[in-house]
Amino acid sequence: MPTVFFGHGSPMIALDHNELTGGVADLGRTVLDKFGRPQAILMVSAHWYTRGTWVQSTSRPRQIYDMGGFPPALYEVKYEPDGFPALAPRVIELLGNRANVDDSWGIDHGTWTVLVHAFPKADIPVVQLSVNAEISPQASFEIGRQLSCLVNEFATVTSTRGYRSARAITVSASCRAGASPRSSRWANCGGIRRS
């Protein structure tokens, strides 16, 4: 399975039908045609910016609208995939117990605003992994390296955020052989979500 980075920009991308969203849809079709349907998507969303590394384990993650001030139509977009509980213990095993389960968050707009175009049927289970605010870029890179084997097991590893979030790019890029860690500063992404 491939590793993908989506730079989504505004959450309004969920409602857009343009060259960008057409490209996201084409990418989703290419993944299905070339690699088959993944058992799950492990989504690293910079909108879940936390102290510590957290992974979801629920079979029914809730869709959350973690943004404000947008047109009502955006809050009516529904994207409610199943979770994939078997993925959480595997992530924790690969990270040497440096990650823990947290099902208090959900499928945030960094995830559903792009997946609604890439995989519009919402029929591929989605598990989110948080971005740890307390570790270095090199440590984030190492997390990506440790999780890279998931693409051979059952999941595509996907990362999303606006282009300013080097942390999301780092984690995504690190899953590819020969990638080097980024050194630019990381966007705050709205603050740390867990103390």
PDB file of C-alpha atoms in Angstrom:
ATOM      1  CA  MET A   1       0.000   0.000   0.000  1.00  0.00           C
ATOM      2  CA  PRO A   2       1.197   3.528  -0.650  1.00  0.00           C
ATOM      3  CA  THR A   3       2.049   6.327   1.739  1.00  0.00           C
ATOM      4  CA  VAL A   4       0.226   9.550   0.889  1.00  0.00           C
ATOM      5  CA  PHE A   5       0.421  13.171   2.013  1.00  0.00           C
ATOM      6  CA  PHE A   6      -2.597  15.430   1.504  1.00  0.00           C
ATOM      7  CA  GLY A   7      -2.088  19.174   1.918  1.00  0.00           C
ATOM      8  CA  HIS A   8      -5.731  20.095   2.286  1.00  0.00           C
ATOM      9  CA  GLY A   9      -5.744  23.842   2.961  1.00  0.00           C
ATOM     10  CA  SER A  10      -9.179  25.106   3.995  1.00  0.00           C
ATOM     11  CA  PRO A  11     -11.781  22.658   5.316  1.00  0.00           C
ATOM     12  CA  MET A  12     -13.976  23.965   2.485  1.00  0.00           C
ATOM     13  CA  ILE A  13     -12.145  21.468   0.269  1.00  0.00           C
ATOM     14  CA  ALA A  14     -14.797  18.990   1.415  1.00  0.00           C
ATOM     15  CA  LEU A  15     -17.403  20.907  -0.618  1.00  0.00           C
ATOM     16  CA  ASP A  16     -15.178  21.841  -3.556  1.00  0.00           C
ATOM     17  CA  HIS A  17     -15.268  20.193  -6.964  1.00  0.00           C
ATOM     18  CA  ASN A  18     -12.236  21.516  -8.797  1.00  0.00           C
ATOM     19  CA  GLU A  19      -8.853  20.441 -10.148  1.00  0.00           C
ATOM     20  CA  LEU A  20      -7.456  19.806  -6.666  1.00  0.00           C
ATOM     21  CA  THR A  21     -10.342  17.668  -5.440  1.00  0.00           C
ATOM     22  CA  GLY A  22     -10.426  15.900  -8.803  1.00  0.00           C
ATOM     23  CA  GLY A  23      -6.773  15.026  -8.276  1.00  0.00           C
ATOM     24  CA  VAL A  24      -7.535  13.671  -4.791  1.00  0.00           C
ATOM     25  CA  ALA A  25     -10.356  11.565  -6.258  1.00  0.00           C
ATOM     26  CA  ASP A  26      -8.028  10.302  -9.012  1.00  0.00           C
ATOM     27  CA  LEU A  27      -5.456   9.362  -6.376  1.00  0.00           C
ATOM     28  CA  GLY A  28      -8.048   7.361  -4.452  1.00  0.00           C
ATOM     29  CA  ARG A  29      -9.089   5.510  -7.614  1.00  0.00           C
ATOM     30  CA  THR A  30      -5.448   4.825  -8.455  1.00  0.00           C
ATOM     31  CA  VAL A  31      -4.825   3.326  -5.014  1.00  0.00           C
ATOM     32  CA  LEU A  32      -7.841   1.020  -5.418  1.00  0.00           C
ATOM     33  CA  ASP A  33      -6.993   0.043  -8.998  1.00  0.00           C
ATOM     34  CA  LYS A  34      -3.264  -0.470  -8.511  1.00  0.00           C
ATOM     35  CA  PHE A  35      -3.010  -1.767  -4.941  1.00  0.00           C
ATOM     36  CA  GLY A  36      -6.509  -2.975  -4.091  1.00  0.00           C
ATOM     37  CA  ARG A  37      -8.676  -1.905  -1.201  1.00  0.00           C
ATOM     38  CA  PRO A  38      -6.617  -1.358   1.976  1.00  0.00           C
ATOM     39  CA  GLN A  39      -7.875  -3.057   5.111  1.00  0.00           C
ATOM     40  CA  ALA A  40      -7.471   0.267   6.897  1.00  0.00           C
ATOM     41  CA  ILE A  41      -6.131   3.798   6.617  1.00  0.00           C
ATOM     42  CA  LEU A  42      -3.817   5.022   9.367  1.00  0.00           C
ATOM     43  CA  MET A  43      -4.256   8.787   9.213  1.00  0.00           C
ATOM     44  CA  VAL A  44      -1.744  11.065  10.911  1.00  0.00           C
ATOM     45  CA  SER A  45      -3.693  14.295  11.342  1.00  0.00           C
ATOM     46  CA  ALA A  46      -1.909  17.393  12.577  1.00  0.00           C
ATOM     47  CA  HIS A  47      -5.275  18.573  13.874  1.00  0.00           C
ATOM     48  CA  TRP A  48      -4.917  16.030  16.665  1.00  0.00           C
ATOM     49  CA  TYR A  49      -1.845  17.760  18.157  1.00  0.00           C
ATOM     50  CA  THR A  50      -1.142  16.241  21.565  1.00  0.00           C
ATOM     51  CA  ARG A  51       1.217  15.658  24.452  1.00  0.00           C
ATOM     52  CA  GLY A  52       2.232  12.082  23.856  1.00  0.00           C
ATOM     53  CA  THR A  53       1.421   9.813  20.924  1.00  0.00           C
ATOM     54  CA  TRP A  54      -2.142   8.529  20.796  1.00  0.00           C
ATOM     55  CA  VAL A  55      -3.909   6.083  18.525  1.00  0.00           C
ATOM     56  CA  GLN A  56      -7.591   5.287  18.195  1.00  0.00           C
ATOM     57  CA  SER A  57      -8.954   1.809  18.870  1.00  0.00           C
ATOM     58  CA  THR A  58     -12.706   2.233  18.522  1.00  0.00           C
ATOM     59  CA  SER A  59     -14.730   0.343  15.945  1.00  0.00           C
ATOM     60  CA  ARG A  60     -16.966   3.403  15.385  1.00  0.00           C
ATOM     61  CA  PRO A  61     -14.990   6.658  15.546  1.00  0.00           C
ATOM     62  CA  ARG A  62     -17.209   9.720  15.557  1.00  0.00           C
ATOM     63  CA  GLN A  63     -16.862  12.415  12.945  1.00  0.00           C
ATOM     64  CA  ILE A  64     -15.954  15.726  14.542  1.00  0.00           C
ATOM     65  CA  TYR A  65     -16.240  19.255  13.219  1.00  0.00           C
ATOM     66  CA  ASP A  66     -13.152  20.744  14.857  1.00  0.00           C
ATOM     67  CA  MET A  67     -13.394  24.103  13.128  1.00  0.00           C
ATOM     68  CA  GLY A  68     -15.618  27.129  13.348  1.00  0.00           C
ATOM     69  CA  GLY A  69     -17.033  29.953  11.279  1.00  0.00           C
ATOM     70  CA  PHE A  70     -17.694  28.079   8.064  1.00  0.00           C
ATOM     71  CA  PRO A  71     -20.938  27.867   6.055  1.00  0.00           C
ATOM     72  CA  PRO A  72     -23.610  25.501   7.453  1.00  0.00           C
ATOM     73  CA  ALA A  73     -23.222  23.173   4.456  1.00  0.00           C
ATOM     74  CA  LEU A  74     -19.766  22.145   5.672  1.00  0.00           C
ATOM     75  CA  TYR A  75     -21.209  20.898   8.974  1.00  0.00           C
ATOM     76  CA  GLU A  76     -23.673  18.757   7.033  1.00  0.00           C
ATOM     77  CA  VAL A  77     -20.945  16.738   5.280  1.00  0.00           C
ATOM     78  CA  LYS A  78     -21.061  13.182   6.609  1.00  0.00           C
ATOM     79  CA  TYR A  79     -18.045  10.888   6.506  1.00  0.00           C
ATOM     80  CA  GLU A  80     -18.415   8.063   8.993  1.00  0.00           C
ATOM     81  CA  PRO A  81     -16.120   5.112   8.265  1.00  0.00           C
ATOM     82  CA  ASP A  82     -15.661   2.225  10.639  1.00  0.00           C
ATOM     83  CA  GLY A  83     -12.564   2.078  12.805  1.00  0.00           C
ATOM     84  CA  PHE A  84     -10.116  -0.827  12.808  1.00  0.00           C
ATOM     85  CA  PRO A  85      -9.456  -1.890  16.425  1.00  0.00           C
ATOM     86  CA  ALA A  86      -6.744  -4.402  15.441  1.00  0.00           C
ATOM     87  CA  LEU A  87      -4.525  -1.567  14.233  1.00  0.00           C
ATOM     88  CA  ALA A  88      -4.054   0.142  17.627  1.00  0.00           C
ATOM     89  CA  PRO A  89      -2.217  -2.721  19.355  1.00  0.00           C
ATOM     90  CA  ARG A  90      -0.009  -3.174  16.295  1.00  0.00           C
ATOM     91  CA  VAL A  91       0.913   0.545  16.325  1.00  0.00           C
ATOM     92  CA  ILE A  92       1.702   0.325  20.049  1.00  0.00           C
ATOM     93  CA  GLU A  93       3.784  -2.802  19.490  1.00  0.00           C
ATOM     94  CA  LEU A  94       5.765  -1.135  16.688  1.00  0.00           C
ATOM     95  CA  LEU A  95       6.379   2.003  18.751  1.00  0.00           C
ATOM     96  CA  GLY A  96       7.589   0.061  21.779  1.00  0.00           C
ATOM     97  CA  ASN A  97       4.760   1.209  24.044  1.00  0.00           C
ATOM     98  CA  ARG A  98       5.540   4.886  23.365  1.00  0.00           C
ATOM     99  CA  ALA A  99       1.966   5.241  22.098  1.00  0.00           C
ATOM    100  CA  ASN A 100      -1.282   4.758  23.974  1.00  0.00           C
ATOM    101  CA  VAL A 101      -4.937   4.395  23.079  1.00  0.00           C
ATOM    102  CA  ASP A 102      -7.235   7.413  23.212  1.00  0.00           C
ATOM    103  CA  ASP A 103     -10.736   7.249  21.764  1.00  0.00           C
ATOM    104  CA  SER A 104     -11.834  10.649  23.071  1.00  0.00           C
ATOM    105  CA  TRP A 105     -11.024  12.435  19.800  1.00  0.00           C
ATOM    106  CA  GLY A 106     -12.534  11.302  16.498  1.00  0.00           C
ATOM    107  CA  ILE A 107     -12.224  11.599  12.750  1.00  0.00           C
ATOM    108  CA  ASP A 108     -11.320  15.281  12.462  1.00  0.00           C
ATOM    109  CA  HIS A 109     -11.551  17.619   9.506  1.00  0.00           C
ATOM    110  CA  GLY A 110      -7.923  16.982   8.597  1.00  0.00           C
ATOM    111  CA  THR A 111      -9.060  13.479   7.761  1.00  0.00           C
ATOM    112  CA  TRP A 112     -12.611  13.598   6.458  1.00  0.00           C
ATOM    113  CA  THR A 113     -12.286  16.694   4.248  1.00  0.00           C
ATOM    114  CA  VAL A 114      -9.873  14.841   1.955  1.00  0.00           C
ATOM    115  CA  LEU A 115     -11.092  11.273   2.351  1.00  0.00           C
ATOM    116  CA  VAL A 116     -14.582  12.345   1.285  1.00  0.00           C
ATOM    117  CA  HIS A 117     -12.997  12.826  -2.159  1.00  0.00           C
ATOM    118  CA  ALA A 118     -10.359  10.070  -2.139  1.00  0.00           C
ATOM    119  CA  PHE A 119     -12.635   7.305  -0.847  1.00  0.00           C
ATOM    120  CA  PRO A 120     -16.151   8.780  -0.964  1.00  0.00           C
ATOM    121  CA  LYS A 121     -17.954   5.577   0.024  1.00  0.00           C
ATOM    122  CA  ALA A 122     -16.355   5.740   3.505  1.00  0.00           C
ATOM    123  CA  ASP A 123     -16.041   1.960   3.287  1.00  0.00           C
ATOM    124  CA  ILE A 124     -12.362   1.728   4.311  1.00  0.00           C
ATOM    125  CA  PRO A 125     -11.800   1.746   8.081  1.00  0.00           C
ATOM    126  CA  VAL A 126      -9.922   4.777   9.391  1.00  0.00           C
ATOM    127  CA  VAL A 127      -7.704   5.040  12.469  1.00  0.00           C
ATOM    128  CA  GLN A 128      -6.155   8.345  13.497  1.00  0.00           C
ATOM    129  CA  LEU A 129      -2.723   8.754  15.056  1.00  0.00           C
ATOM    130  CA  SER A 130      -1.960  11.996  16.868  1.00  0.00           C
ATOM    131  CA  VAL A 131       0.998  14.273  16.265  1.00  0.00           C
ATOM    132  CA  ASN A 132       3.147  14.434  19.395  1.00  0.00           C
ATOM    133  CA  ALA A 133       4.042  18.057  20.219  1.00  0.00           C
ATOM    134  CA  GLU A 134       6.734  17.035  22.692  1.00  0.00           C
ATOM    135  CA  ILE A 135       9.166  15.211  20.420  1.00  0.00           C
ATOM    136  CA  SER A 136      11.792  16.340  17.940  1.00  0.00           C
ATOM    137  CA  PRO A 137      11.520  16.175  14.156  1.00  0.00           C
ATOM    138  CA  GLN A 138      13.993  13.293  14.235  1.00  0.00           C
ATOM    139  CA  ALA A 139      11.798  11.412  16.730  1.00  0.00           C
ATOM    140  CA  SER A 140       8.765  11.996  14.483  1.00  0.00           C
ATOM    141  CA  PHE A 141      10.786  10.660  11.582  1.00  0.00           C
ATOM    142  CA  GLU A 142      11.612   7.587  13.645  1.00  0.00           C
ATOM    143  CA  ILE A 143       7.908   7.003  14.365  1.00  0.00           C
ATOM    144  CA  GLY A 144       7.241   7.062  10.641  1.00  0.00           C
ATOM    145  CA  ARG A 145      10.086   4.627  10.019  1.00  0.00           C
ATOM    146  CA  GLN A 146       8.796   2.264  12.678  1.00  0.00           C
ATOM    147  CA  LEU A 147       5.289   2.354  11.237  1.00  0.00           C
ATOM    148  CA  SER A 148       6.399   1.917   7.632  1.00  0.00           C
ATOM    149  CA  CYS A 149       5.934  -1.858   7.753  1.00  0.00           C
ATOM    150  CA  LEU A 150       2.183  -1.305   8.123  1.00  0.00           C
ATOM    151  CA  VAL A 151       1.985  -0.608   4.405  1.00  0.00           C
ATOM    152  CA  ASN A 152       3.049  -4.202   3.815  1.00  0.00           C
ATOM    153  CA  GLU A 153       0.665  -5.615   6.401  1.00  0.00           C
ATOM    154  CA  PHE A 154      -2.731  -4.040   5.951  1.00  0.00           C
ATOM    155  CA  ALA A 155      -2.815  -0.282   5.922  1.00  0.00           C
ATOM    156  CA  THR A 156      -2.029   2.720   3.832  1.00  0.00           C
ATOM    157  CA  VAL A 157      -0.320   5.386   5.931  1.00  0.00           C
ATOM    158  CA  THR A 158      -1.653   8.841   5.199  1.00  0.00           C
ATOM    159  CA  SER A 159      -0.837  12.279   6.529  1.00  0.00           C
ATOM    160  CA  THR A 160      -2.723  15.513   6.157  1.00  0.00           C
ATOM    161  CA  ARG A 161      -2.432  19.211   6.944  1.00  0.00           C
ATOM    162  CA  GLY A 162      -1.862  22.509   5.248  1.00  0.00           C
ATOM    163  CA  TYR A 163       1.539  22.843   3.643  1.00  0.00           C
ATOM    164  CA  ARG A 164       2.965  24.770   6.602  1.00  0.00           C
ATOM    165  CA  SER A 165       2.857  21.742   8.866  1.00  0.00           C
ATOM    166  CA  ALA A 166       6.277  20.200   8.438  1.00  0.00           C
ATOM    167  CA  ARG A 167       5.472  17.715  11.205  1.00  0.00           C
ATOM    168  CA  ALA A 168       2.784  16.028   9.111  1.00  0.00           C
ATOM    169  CA  ILE A 169       5.071  15.983   6.090  1.00  0.00           C
ATOM    170  CA  THR A 170       7.867  14.504   8.186  1.00  0.00           C
ATOM    171  CA  VAL A 171       5.792  11.613   9.462  1.00  0.00           C
ATOM    172  CA  SER A 172       4.445  10.860   6.000  1.00  0.00           C
ATOM    173  CA  ALA A 173       7.771  11.156   4.214  1.00  0.00           C
ATOM    174  CA  SER A 174       9.518   8.977   6.743  1.00  0.00           C
ATOM    175  CA  CYS A 175       7.508   5.968   5.650  1.00  0.00           C
ATOM    176  CA  ARG A 176       9.250   5.972   2.284  1.00  0.00           C
ATOM    177  CA  ALA A 177      12.624   4.304   1.915  1.00  0.00           C
ATOM    178  CA  GLY A 178      15.459   6.761   1.693  1.00  0.00           C
ATOM    179  CA  ALA A 179      13.457   9.757   2.873  1.00  0.00           C
ATOM    180  CA  SER A 180      15.206  12.321   5.026  1.00  0.00           C
ATOM    181  CA  PRO A 181      13.658  14.202   7.948  1.00  0.00           C
ATOM    182  CA  ARG A 182      12.533  17.798   7.445  1.00  0.00           C
ATOM    183  CA  SER A 183      14.078  20.460   9.611  1.00  0.00           C
ATOM    184  CA  SER A 184      11.617  23.356   9.279  1.00  0.00           C
ATOM    185  CA  ARG A 185       9.518  24.629  12.206  1.00  0.00           C
ATOM    186  CA  TRP A 186       6.155  23.058  12.840  1.00  0.00           C
ATOM    187  CA  ALA A 187       2.856  24.885  12.795  1.00  0.00           C
ATOM    188  CA  ASN A 188       1.052  24.981  16.123  1.00  0.00           C
ATOM    189  CA  CYS A 189      -2.112  23.620  14.484  1.00  0.00           C
ATOM    190  CA  GLY A 190      -4.413  25.251  16.965  1.00  0.00           C
ATOM    191  CA  GLY A 191      -2.856  24.112  20.208  1.00  0.00           C
ATOM    192  CA  ILE A 192      -2.167  20.904  22.061  1.00  0.00           C
ATOM    193  CA  ARG A 193      -5.252  18.759  22.515  1.00  0.00           C
ATOM    194  CA  ARG A 194      -4.283  16.583  25.480  1.00  0.00           C
ATOM    195  CA  SER A 195      -2.370  17.386  28.674  1.00  0.00           C
TER     196      SER A 195
END
